[in-house]
PDB file of C-alpha atoms in Angstrom:
ATOM      1  CA  MET R 152      15.406  99.206 313.699  1.00  0.00           C
ATOM      2  CA  THR R 153      17.405  99.487 310.511  1.00  0.00           C
ATOM      3  CA  GLN R 154      15.001  97.204 308.671  1.00  0.00           C
ATOM      4  CA  LEU R 155      12.054  99.308 309.873  1.00  0.00           C
ATOM      5  CA  GLU R 156      13.695 102.530 308.699  1.00  0.00           C
ATOM      6  CA  THR R 157      14.498 100.986 305.311  1.00  0.00           C
ATOM      7  CA  SER R 158      10.941  99.740 304.902  1.00  0.00           C
ATOM      8  CA  SER R 159       9.527 103.119 305.862  1.00  0.00           C
ATOM      9  CA  PHE R 160      11.846 104.858 303.428  1.00  0.00           C
ATOM     10  CA  ASP R 161      10.847 102.546 300.582  1.00  0.00           C
ATOM     11  CA  ARG R 162       7.156 103.129 301.234  1.00  0.00           C
ATOM     12  CA  SER R 163       7.639 106.880 301.149  1.00  0.00           C
ATOM     13  CA  LEU R 164       9.044 106.602 297.635  1.00  0.00           C
ATOM     14  CA  LEU R 165       5.599 105.454 296.513  1.00  0.00           C
ATOM     15  CA  LEU R 166       4.446 109.032 296.963  1.00  0.00           C
ATOM     16  CA  LEU R 167       6.507 109.921 293.903  1.00  0.00           C
ATOM     17  CA  VAL R 168       4.710 107.424 291.673  1.00  0.00           C
ATOM     18  CA  PRO R 169       1.629 109.560 290.779  1.00  0.00           C
ATOM     19  CA  ALA R 170       3.751 112.613 289.947  1.00  0.00           C
ATOM     20  CA  THR R 171       6.217 110.487 287.966  1.00  0.00           C
ATOM     21  CA  LEU R 172       3.456 108.837 285.958  1.00  0.00           C
ATOM     22  CA  PHE R 173       1.885 112.239 285.339  1.00  0.00           C
ATOM     23  CA  MET R 174       5.166 113.619 283.981  1.00  0.00           C
ATOM     24  CA  ILE R 175       5.770 110.561 281.804  1.00  0.00           C
ATOM     25  CA  VAL R 176       2.268 110.434 280.311  1.00  0.00           C
ATOM     26  CA  LEU R 177       1.795 114.167 279.699  1.00  0.00           C
ATOM     27  CA  PHE R 178       5.341 115.401 279.051  1.00  0.00           C
ATOM     28  CA  VAL R 179       8.034 112.765 278.538  1.00  0.00           C
ATOM     29  CA  TYR R 180       6.130 110.430 276.192  1.00  0.00           C
ATOM     30  CA  PRO R 181       4.685 113.206 273.962  1.00  0.00           C
ATOM     31  CA  PHE R 182       8.133 114.790 273.678  1.00  0.00           C
ATOM     32  CA  LEU R 183       9.871 111.519 272.769  1.00  0.00           C
ATOM     33  CA  TYR R 184       7.101 110.624 270.340  1.00  0.00           C
ATOM     34  CA  GLY R 185       7.286 114.015 268.654  1.00  0.00           C
ATOM     35  CA  LEU R 186      11.085 113.828 268.520  1.00  0.00           C
ATOM     36  CA  GLN R 187      11.157 110.472 266.751  1.00  0.00           C
ATOM     37  CA  LEU R 188       8.293 111.534 264.492  1.00  0.00           C
ATOM     38  CA  SER R 189      10.295 114.553 263.352  1.00  0.00           C
ATOM     39  CA  PHE R 190      12.961 112.162 261.989  1.00  0.00           C
ATOM     40  CA  ARG R 191      10.424 110.278 259.852  1.00  0.00           C
ATOM     41  CA  PRO R 192       9.704 112.665 256.960  1.00  0.00           C
ATOM     42  CA  ALA R 193       7.353 111.770 254.154  1.00  0.00           C
ATOM     43  CA  GLU R 194      10.195 112.183 251.669  1.00  0.00           C
ATOM     44  CA  GLY R 195      13.974 112.192 251.945  1.00  0.00           C
ATOM     45  CA  GLY R 196      16.380 111.163 254.669  1.00  0.00           C
ATOM     46  CA  TRP R 197      15.878 111.311 258.410  1.00  0.00           C
ATOM     47  CA  LEU R 198      17.026 114.966 258.558  1.00  0.00           C
ATOM     48  CA  ALA R 199      14.905 116.081 255.610  1.00  0.00           C
ATOM     49  CA  ASN R 200      12.402 117.978 257.755  1.00  0.00           C
ATOM     50  CA  TYR R 201      15.094 120.012 259.490  1.00  0.00           C
ATOM     51  CA  ALA R 202      16.904 120.647 256.202  1.00  0.00           C
ATOM     52  CA  LYS R 203      13.629 121.869 254.689  1.00  0.00           C
ATOM     53  CA  PHE R 204      12.945 124.105 257.688  1.00  0.00           C
ATOM     54  CA  PHE R 205      16.290 125.920 257.527  1.00  0.00           C
ATOM     55  CA  ALA R 206      16.275 126.052 253.725  1.00  0.00           C
ATOM     56  CA  THR R 207      12.831 127.668 253.477  1.00  0.00           C
ATOM     57  CA  ASP R 208      12.653 131.391 254.186  1.00  0.00           C
ATOM     58  CA  ASN R 209       8.998 131.132 255.119  1.00  0.00           C
ATOM     59  CA  LEU R 210       9.898 128.652 257.872  1.00  0.00           C
ATOM     60  CA  TRP R 211      13.222 129.506 259.452  1.00  0.00           C
ATOM     61  CA  GLY R 212      12.388 133.212 259.323  1.00  0.00           C
ATOM     62  CA  THR R 213       9.641 132.565 261.864  1.00  0.00           C
ATOM     63  CA  ILE R 214      12.336 132.184 264.538  1.00  0.00           C
ATOM     64  CA  GLY R 215      13.415 135.807 264.169  1.00  0.00           C
ATOM     65  CA  THR R 216       9.808 136.993 263.972  1.00  0.00           C
ATOM     66  CA  THR R 217       8.942 135.217 267.200  1.00  0.00           C
ATOM     67  CA  LEU R 218      12.055 136.500 268.956  1.00  0.00           C
ATOM     68  CA  LYS R 219      11.214 140.067 267.882  1.00  0.00           C
ATOM     69  CA  LEU R 220       7.918 139.691 269.742  1.00  0.00           C
ATOM     70  CA  ALA R 221       8.919 137.579 272.737  1.00  0.00           C
ATOM     71  CA  VAL R 222      12.106 139.388 273.791  1.00  0.00           C
ATOM     72  CA  PRO R 223      10.709 142.980 273.834  1.00  0.00           C
ATOM     73  CA  ALA R 224       7.515 141.818 275.553  1.00  0.00           C
ATOM     74  CA  THR R 225       9.512 140.033 278.246  1.00  0.00           C
ATOM     75  CA  VAL R 226      11.889 142.956 278.791  1.00  0.00           C
ATOM     76  CA  ILE R 227       9.026 145.450 279.016  1.00  0.00           C
ATOM     77  CA  ASN R 228       7.019 143.286 281.399  1.00  0.00           C
ATOM     78  CA  LEU R 229       9.935 142.776 283.784  1.00  0.00           C
ATOM     79  CA  GLY R 230      11.058 146.391 283.445  1.00  0.00           C
ATOM     80  CA  VAL R 231       7.607 147.633 284.475  1.00  0.00           C
ATOM     81  CA  ALA R 232       6.973 144.901 287.052  1.00  0.00           C
ATOM     82  CA  LEU R 233      10.225 145.495 288.972  1.00  0.00           C
ATOM     83  CA  PRO R 234       9.620 149.100 290.153  1.00  0.00           C
ATOM     84  CA  ILE R 235       5.954 148.398 290.909  1.00  0.00           C
ATOM     85  CA  ALA R 236       6.782 145.270 292.904  1.00  0.00           C
ATOM     86  CA  TYR R 237       9.587 147.143 294.680  1.00  0.00           C
ATOM     87  CA  GLN R 238       7.175 149.844 295.815  1.00  0.00           C
ATOM     88  CA  MET R 239       4.762 147.157 297.030  1.00  0.00           C
ATOM     89  CA  ARG R 240       7.357 145.183 298.990  1.00  0.00           C
ATOM     90  CA  ASN R 241       5.960 146.465 302.282  1.00  0.00           C
ATOM     91  CA  LYS R 242       2.451 145.452 303.305  1.00  0.00           C
ATOM     92  CA  SER R 243      -0.223 148.127 303.241  1.00  0.00           C
ATOM     93  CA  ARG R 244      -4.000 148.276 303.190  1.00  0.00           C
ATOM     94  CA  TYR R 245      -3.925 149.033 299.463  1.00  0.00           C
ATOM     95  CA  GLN R 246      -1.563 146.197 298.500  1.00  0.00           C
ATOM     96  CA  LYS R 247      -4.254 143.559 297.953  1.00  0.00           C
ATOM     97  CA  TRP R 248      -6.431 145.900 295.907  1.00  0.00           C
ATOM     98  CA  ILE R 249      -3.556 146.997 293.664  1.00  0.00           C
ATOM     99  CA  THR R 250      -2.382 143.418 293.209  1.00  0.00           C
ATOM    100  CA  THR R 251      -5.901 142.316 292.280  1.00  0.00           C
ATOM    101  CA  LEU R 252      -6.203 145.048 289.649  1.00  0.00           C
ATOM    102  CA  LEU R 253      -2.816 144.221 288.144  1.00  0.00           C
ATOM    103  CA  VAL R 254      -3.512 140.490 287.784  1.00  0.00           C
ATOM    104  CA  ILE R 255      -7.003 140.835 286.282  1.00  0.00           C
ATOM    105  CA  PRO R 256      -5.705 140.049 282.736  1.00  0.00           C
ATOM    106  CA  LEU R 257      -4.910 136.536 283.977  1.00  0.00           C
ATOM    107  CA  THR R 258      -8.638 135.914 284.374  1.00  0.00           C
ATOM    108  CA  LEU R 259      -9.590 137.268 280.960  1.00  0.00           C
ATOM    109  CA  GLY R 260      -7.782 134.951 278.592  1.00  0.00           C
ATOM    110  CA  THR R 261      -6.136 135.688 275.263  1.00  0.00           C
ATOM    111  CA  VAL R 262      -9.339 135.720 273.195  1.00  0.00           C
ATOM    112  CA  LEU R 263     -11.136 138.183 275.468  1.00  0.00           C
ATOM    113  CA  ILE R 264      -8.079 140.440 275.558  1.00  0.00           C
ATOM    114  CA  ALA R 265      -7.922 140.332 271.773  1.00  0.00           C
ATOM    115  CA  GLN R 266     -11.601 141.211 271.506  1.00  0.00           C
ATOM    116  CA  GLY R 267     -11.138 144.168 273.816  1.00  0.00           C
ATOM    117  CA  MET R 268      -8.101 145.369 271.912  1.00  0.00           C
ATOM    118  CA  LEU R 269      -9.962 145.183 268.601  1.00  0.00           C
ATOM    119  CA  GLY R 270     -12.634 147.454 270.035  1.00  0.00           C
ATOM    120  CA  TYR R 271     -10.181 149.861 271.657  1.00  0.00           C
ATOM    121  CA  PHE R 272      -7.075 149.981 269.450  1.00  0.00           C
ATOM    122  CA  GLY R 273      -8.678 149.319 266.063  1.00  0.00           C
ATOM    123  CA  PRO R 274      -8.966 151.977 263.311  1.00  0.00           C
ATOM    124  CA  LYS R 275     -12.501 152.736 264.504  1.00  0.00           C
ATOM    125  CA  GLY R 276     -11.812 151.975 268.154  1.00  0.00           C
ATOM    126  CA  TRP R 277     -12.313 154.175 271.179  1.00  0.00           C
ATOM    127  CA  LEU R 278      -8.719 155.405 271.200  1.00  0.00           C
ATOM    128  CA  SER R 279      -8.744 156.494 267.561  1.00  0.00           C
ATOM    129  CA  GLN R 280     -12.129 158.170 267.899  1.00  0.00           C
ATOM    130  CA  ALA R 281     -11.098 159.974 271.098  1.00  0.00           C
ATOM    131  CA  LEU R 282      -7.914 161.344 269.511  1.00  0.00           C
ATOM    132  CA  GLN R 283      -9.832 162.488 266.451  1.00  0.00           C
ATOM    133  CA  PHE R 284     -12.554 164.090 268.595  1.00  0.00           C
ATOM    134  CA  LEU R 285      -9.906 166.009 270.565  1.00  0.00           C
ATOM    135  CA  HIS R 286      -8.121 166.918 267.292  1.00  0.00           C
ATOM    136  CA  ILE R 287      -4.899 165.430 268.619  1.00  0.00           C
ATOM    137  CA  TYR R 288      -4.453 163.052 265.695  1.00  0.00           C
ATOM    138  CA  GLU R 289      -6.794 163.176 262.712  1.00  0.00           C
ATOM    139  CA  ASP R 290      -5.871 159.968 260.893  1.00  0.00           C
ATOM    140  CA  PRO R 291      -7.104 156.574 262.147  1.00  0.00           C
ATOM    141  CA  ILE R 292      -4.684 154.796 264.471  1.00  0.00           C
ATOM    142  CA  ARG R 293      -4.040 151.184 263.593  1.00  0.00           C
ATOM    143  CA  LEU R 294      -2.656 149.135 266.467  1.00  0.00           C
ATOM    144  CA  THR R 295      -4.257 145.846 265.468  1.00  0.00           C
ATOM    145  CA  HIS R 296      -3.603 143.271 262.740  1.00  0.00           C
ATOM    146  CA  ASN R 297       0.078 144.158 262.806  1.00  0.00           C
ATOM    147  CA  TYR R 298       3.218 143.746 264.913  1.00  0.00           C
ATOM    148  CA  TRP R 299       2.146 146.285 267.522  1.00  0.00           C
ATOM    149  CA  GLY R 300      -1.155 144.595 268.193  1.00  0.00           C
ATOM    150  CA  VAL R 301       0.529 141.295 269.037  1.00  0.00           C
ATOM    151  CA  LEU R 302       3.208 142.986 271.129  1.00  0.00           C
ATOM    152  CA  ILE R 303       0.643 144.923 273.177  1.00  0.00           C
ATOM    153  CA  SER R 304      -1.359 141.741 273.685  1.00  0.00           C
ATOM    154  CA  LEU R 305       1.725 139.884 274.938  1.00  0.00           C
ATOM    155  CA  ILE R 306       2.465 142.723 277.350  1.00  0.00           C
ATOM    156  CA  ILE R 307      -1.095 142.794 278.701  1.00  0.00           C
ATOM    157  CA  SER R 308      -1.366 139.031 279.107  1.00  0.00           C
ATOM    158  CA  GLY R 309       2.200 138.482 280.336  1.00  0.00           C
ATOM    159  CA  PHE R 310       2.580 141.359 282.784  1.00  0.00           C
ATOM    160  CA  PRO R 311       0.571 139.792 285.664  1.00  0.00           C
ATOM    161  CA  PHE R 312       2.731 136.668 285.482  1.00  0.00           C
ATOM    162  CA  ALA R 313       5.982 138.667 285.542  1.00  0.00           C
ATOM    163  CA  PHE R 314       4.652 140.935 288.292  1.00  0.00           C
ATOM    164  CA  LEU R 315       3.627 138.091 290.603  1.00  0.00           C
ATOM    165  CA  LEU R 316       6.980 136.360 290.163  1.00  0.00           C
ATOM    166  CA  THR R 317       8.926 139.550 290.819  1.00  0.00           C
ATOM    167  CA  LEU R 318       6.777 140.444 293.839  1.00  0.00           C
ATOM    168  CA  SER R 319       7.314 137.009 295.361  1.00  0.00           C
ATOM    169  CA  TYR R 320      11.095 137.353 295.063  1.00  0.00           C
ATOM    170  CA  ILE R 321      11.159 140.888 296.490  1.00  0.00           C
ATOM    171  CA  THR R 322       8.945 140.057 299.462  1.00  0.00           C
ATOM    172  CA  GLY R 323      11.181 137.060 300.141  1.00  0.00           C
ATOM    173  CA  ILE R 324      14.165 139.286 300.912  1.00  0.00           C
ATOM    174  CA  ASP R 325      14.776 139.771 304.627  1.00  0.00           C
ATOM    175  CA  PRO R 326      13.597 143.339 305.436  1.00  0.00           C
ATOM    176  CA  THR R 327      16.197 143.639 308.201  1.00  0.00           C
ATOM    177  CA  LEU R 328      18.956 143.826 305.576  1.00  0.00           C
ATOM    178  CA  PRO R 329      17.958 147.230 304.116  1.00  0.00           C
ATOM    179  CA  ARG R 330      17.090 148.474 307.606  1.00  0.00           C
ATOM    180  CA  ALA R 331      20.585 147.648 308.781  1.00  0.00           C
ATOM    181  CA  ALA R 332      22.012 149.394 305.747  1.00  0.00           C
ATOM    182  CA  ALA R 333      19.860 152.453 306.468  1.00  0.00           C
ATOM    183  CA  THR R 334      21.286 152.700 309.984  1.00  0.00           C
ATOM    184  CA  LEU R 335      24.732 152.829 308.382  1.00  0.00           C
ATOM    185  CA  GLY R 336      23.699 155.752 306.194  1.00  0.00           C
ATOM    186  CA  ALA R 337      22.748 153.947 302.977  1.00  0.00           C
ATOM    187  CA  SER R 338      20.307 155.898 300.817  1.00  0.00           C
ATOM    188  CA  PRO R 339      17.217 154.174 299.341  1.00  0.00           C
ATOM    189  CA  TRP R 340      18.980 153.970 295.973  1.00  0.00           C
ATOM    190  CA  ASN R 341      22.062 152.359 297.513  1.00  0.00           C
ATOM    191  CA  GLN R 342      19.853 149.935 299.407  1.00  0.00           C
ATOM    192  CA  PHE R 343      18.223 148.866 296.167  1.00  0.00           C
ATOM    193  CA  ARG R 344      21.515 148.753 294.252  1.00  0.00           C
ATOM    194  CA  HIS R 345      23.629 146.890 296.791  1.00  0.00           C
ATOM    195  CA  ILE R 346      21.043 144.762 298.617  1.00  0.00           C
ATOM    196  CA  TYR R 347      17.848 144.216 296.682  1.00  0.00           C
ATOM    197  CA  LEU R 348      19.221 144.029 293.154  1.00  0.00           C
ATOM    198  CA  PRO R 349      21.999 141.458 293.810  1.00  0.00           C
ATOM    199  CA  LEU R 350      19.552 139.247 295.684  1.00  0.00           C
ATOM    200  CA  LEU R 351      16.956 139.687 292.940  1.00  0.00           C
ATOM    201  CA  VAL R 352      19.217 138.774 290.017  1.00  0.00           C
ATOM    202  CA  PRO R 353      18.658 134.986 290.277  1.00  0.00           C
ATOM    203  CA  GLY R 354      14.921 135.484 290.695  1.00  0.00           C
ATOM    204  CA  LEU R 355      14.714 138.000 287.846  1.00  0.00           C
ATOM    205  CA  ALA R 356      16.617 135.604 285.597  1.00  0.00           C
ATOM    206  CA  MET R 357      14.118 132.866 286.389  1.00  0.00           C
ATOM    207  CA  ALA R 358      11.190 135.249 285.872  1.00  0.00           C
ATOM    208  CA  PHE R 359      12.675 136.341 282.534  1.00  0.00           C
ATOM    209  CA  ALA R 360      13.094 132.729 281.421  1.00  0.00           C
ATOM    210  CA  LEU R 361       9.534 131.740 282.336  1.00  0.00           C
ATOM    211  CA  SER R 362       8.030 134.909 280.850  1.00  0.00           C
ATOM    212  CA  PHE R 363      10.044 134.431 277.668  1.00  0.00           C
ATOM    213  CA  VAL R 364       8.842 130.848 277.239  1.00  0.00           C
ATOM    214  CA  GLN R 365       5.272 132.031 277.690  1.00  0.00           C
ATOM    215  CA  ALA R 366       5.684 134.822 275.128  1.00  0.00           C
ATOM    216  CA  PHE R 367       7.625 132.698 272.639  1.00  0.00           C
ATOM    217  CA  SER R 368       4.755 130.226 272.396  1.00  0.00           C
ATOM    218  CA  VAL R 369       2.387 132.973 271.203  1.00  0.00           C
ATOM    219  CA  PHE R 370      -0.312 131.746 268.842  1.00  0.00           C
ATOM    220  CA  PRO R 371      -3.839 133.156 269.394  1.00  0.00           C
ATOM    221  CA  SER R 372      -2.613 136.751 269.611  1.00  0.00           C
ATOM    222  CA  ALA R 373      -0.585 136.409 266.412  1.00  0.00           C
ATOM    223  CA  VAL R 374      -3.701 135.174 264.594  1.00  0.00           C
ATOM    224  CA  LEU R 375      -6.365 137.445 266.093  1.00  0.00           C
ATOM    225  CA  LEU R 376      -4.375 140.675 266.439  1.00  0.00           C
ATOM    226  CA  GLY R 377      -1.545 140.247 263.980  1.00  0.00           C
ATOM    227  CA  SER R 378      -0.883 139.394 260.377  1.00  0.00           C
ATOM    228  CA  PRO R 379      -0.401 135.591 260.418  1.00  0.00           C
ATOM    229  CA  ALA R 380       0.657 135.514 256.758  1.00  0.00           C
ATOM    230  CA  GLY R 381       3.035 138.440 257.106  1.00  0.00           C
ATOM    231  CA  ALA R 382       4.662 140.416 259.893  1.00  0.00           C
ATOM    232  CA  THR R 383       3.497 138.159 262.732  1.00  0.00           C
ATOM    233  CA  ARG R 384       3.918 134.726 261.203  1.00  0.00           C
ATOM    234  CA  VAL R 385       5.447 133.192 264.307  1.00  0.00           C
ATOM    235  CA  ILE R 386       6.889 129.710 264.570  1.00  0.00           C
ATOM    236  CA  SER R 387       3.791 128.275 266.250  1.00  0.00           C
ATOM    237  CA  ILE R 388       1.746 129.252 263.184  1.00  0.00           C
ATOM    238  CA  ALA R 389       4.232 127.388 260.983  1.00  0.00           C
ATOM    239  CA  ALA R 390       3.762 124.279 263.127  1.00  0.00           C
ATOM    240  CA  TYR R 391      -0.021 124.653 262.995  1.00  0.00           C
ATOM    241  CA  GLU R 392      -0.042 125.006 259.204  1.00  0.00           C
ATOM    242  CA  ALA R 393       2.151 121.939 258.770  1.00  0.00           C
ATOM    243  CA  ALA R 394      -0.066 119.830 261.037  1.00  0.00           C
ATOM    244  CA  PHE R 395      -3.607 120.962 260.249  1.00  0.00           C
ATOM    245  CA  GLU R 396      -3.397 122.470 256.756  1.00  0.00           C
ATOM    246  CA  GLN R 397      -0.769 120.282 255.093  1.00  0.00           C
ATOM    247  CA  TYR R 398      -1.396 117.268 257.375  1.00  0.00           C
ATOM    248  CA  ASP R 399       2.356 116.720 257.578  1.00  0.00           C
ATOM    249  CA  TYR R 400       2.661 115.748 261.224  1.00  0.00           C
ATOM    250  CA  SER R 401       6.308 114.804 260.836  1.00  0.00           C
ATOM    251  CA  MET R 402       7.165 118.315 259.633  1.00  0.00           C
ATOM    252  CA  ALA R 403       4.999 119.847 262.355  1.00  0.00           C
ATOM    253  CA  SER R 404       6.924 117.839 264.942  1.00  0.00           C
ATOM    254  CA  ALA R 405      10.214 119.086 263.498  1.00  0.00           C
ATOM    255  CA  VAL R 406       9.026 122.697 263.745  1.00  0.00           C
ATOM    256  CA  ALA R 407       7.952 122.077 267.334  1.00  0.00           C
ATOM    257  CA  MET R 408      11.370 120.592 268.147  1.00  0.00           C
ATOM    258  CA  VAL R 409      13.106 123.644 266.672  1.00  0.00           C
ATOM    259  CA  MET R 410      10.795 125.860 268.685  1.00  0.00           C
ATOM    260  CA  GLY R 411      11.675 123.987 271.873  1.00  0.00           C
ATOM    261  CA  LEU R 412      15.379 124.120 271.059  1.00  0.00           C
ATOM    262  CA  VAL R 413      15.340 127.895 270.612  1.00  0.00           C
ATOM    263  CA  GLN R 414      13.518 128.289 273.921  1.00  0.00           C
ATOM    264  CA  LEU R 415      16.025 126.005 275.631  1.00  0.00           C
ATOM    265  CA  ILE R 416      19.003 127.944 274.235  1.00  0.00           C
ATOM    266  CA  VAL R 417      17.628 131.270 275.466  1.00  0.00           C
ATOM    267  CA  VAL R 418      16.683 129.884 278.893  1.00  0.00           C
ATOM    268  CA  VAL R 419      20.106 128.251 279.377  1.00  0.00           C
ATOM    269  CA  ALA R 420      21.844 131.461 278.289  1.00  0.00           C
ATOM    270  CA  ILE R 421      19.832 133.570 280.748  1.00  0.00           C
ATOM    271  CA  LEU R 422      20.288 131.192 283.679  1.00  0.00           C
ATOM    272  CA  SER R 423      24.019 130.875 282.906  1.00  0.00           C
ATOM    273  CA  ALA R 424      24.483 134.633 282.638  1.00  0.00           C
ATOM    274  CA  ARG R 425      22.993 135.269 286.071  1.00  0.00           C
ATOM    275  CA  GLY R 426      26.112 133.730 287.635  1.00  0.00           C
ATOM    276  CA  MET R 427      28.153 136.586 286.178  1.00  0.00           C
ATOM    277  CA  PHE R 428      26.306 139.067 288.390  1.00  0.00           C
ATOM    278  CA  TYR R 429      25.687 137.168 291.594  1.00  0.00           C
ATOM    279  CA  ARG R 430      26.627 133.893 293.216  1.00  0.00           C
ATOM    280  CA  GLY R 431      24.654 133.003 296.300  1.00  0.00           C
ATOM    281  CA  PRO R 432      21.171 132.139 297.507  1.00  0.00           C
ATOM    282  CA  VAL R 433      18.215 132.702 295.198  1.00  0.00           C
ATOM    283  CA  SER R 434      16.566 135.073 297.668  1.00  0.00           C
ATOM    284  CA  GLY R 435      17.410 136.718 300.920  1.00  0.00           C
ATOM    285  CA  GLY R 436      14.782 134.793 302.848  1.00  0.00           C
ATOM    286  CA  LYS R 437      12.682 136.007 305.708  1.00  0.00           C
ATOM    287  CA  GLY R 438      13.770 135.861 309.279  1.00  0.00           C
TER     288      GLY R 438
END
């Protein structure tokens, strides 16, 4: 009996082989290859690429530029997604329709969103023409090819992702908990403050981390809607220029490693900070 159980257990481990191979081929090997490539600069010692990155204003400054875009976009997306998801926590006949409308940007893609923004927010776009026609604002409004264009694009493209994550965490909280609190005289605000919010903190931290990683890797929006040589020269553009304009793949790998390190630091900080507010299960669970 013991031998049969051991044999069965060993065979079940084979189910992990495809997923393990997939992770190794598509994630582990490329990361390790890029890491060792970053320590093989064309000139200088093994840390020459990293020394060049942090000694060049045009390179290390891209970290701050990217953070100035990714952090506000993530905060805005979660700040807007939370109250909307909270209002939609209970099923209704309109829930599916509203959810569908809110997640439409996921189906459009970055390029299509950028094209729409150029036609709507540009100096000669619909918004500028409408404001001038109504004599609200006479000068052309420029919300493209600058910081604001990229930020708006990140909000539009990232909001559905943040909303779906937040909605999944809120609907996972046992609805009997706020009902019990209501029977004890708790107001809707107190229910949210003392029941929903503590249970949502771990989920919101995870949603923030994932949304931040998505926003921090911005590239098409910074090129199509921003100023890639100026205000929106993000770190991904620096990596692209090193790889495909200077053909310095070692330097490009170093920039990519720095980019990953910054993302890891922020994610670890967010996930560590959530323990300061709540220690317990990730969600309330249903039933």
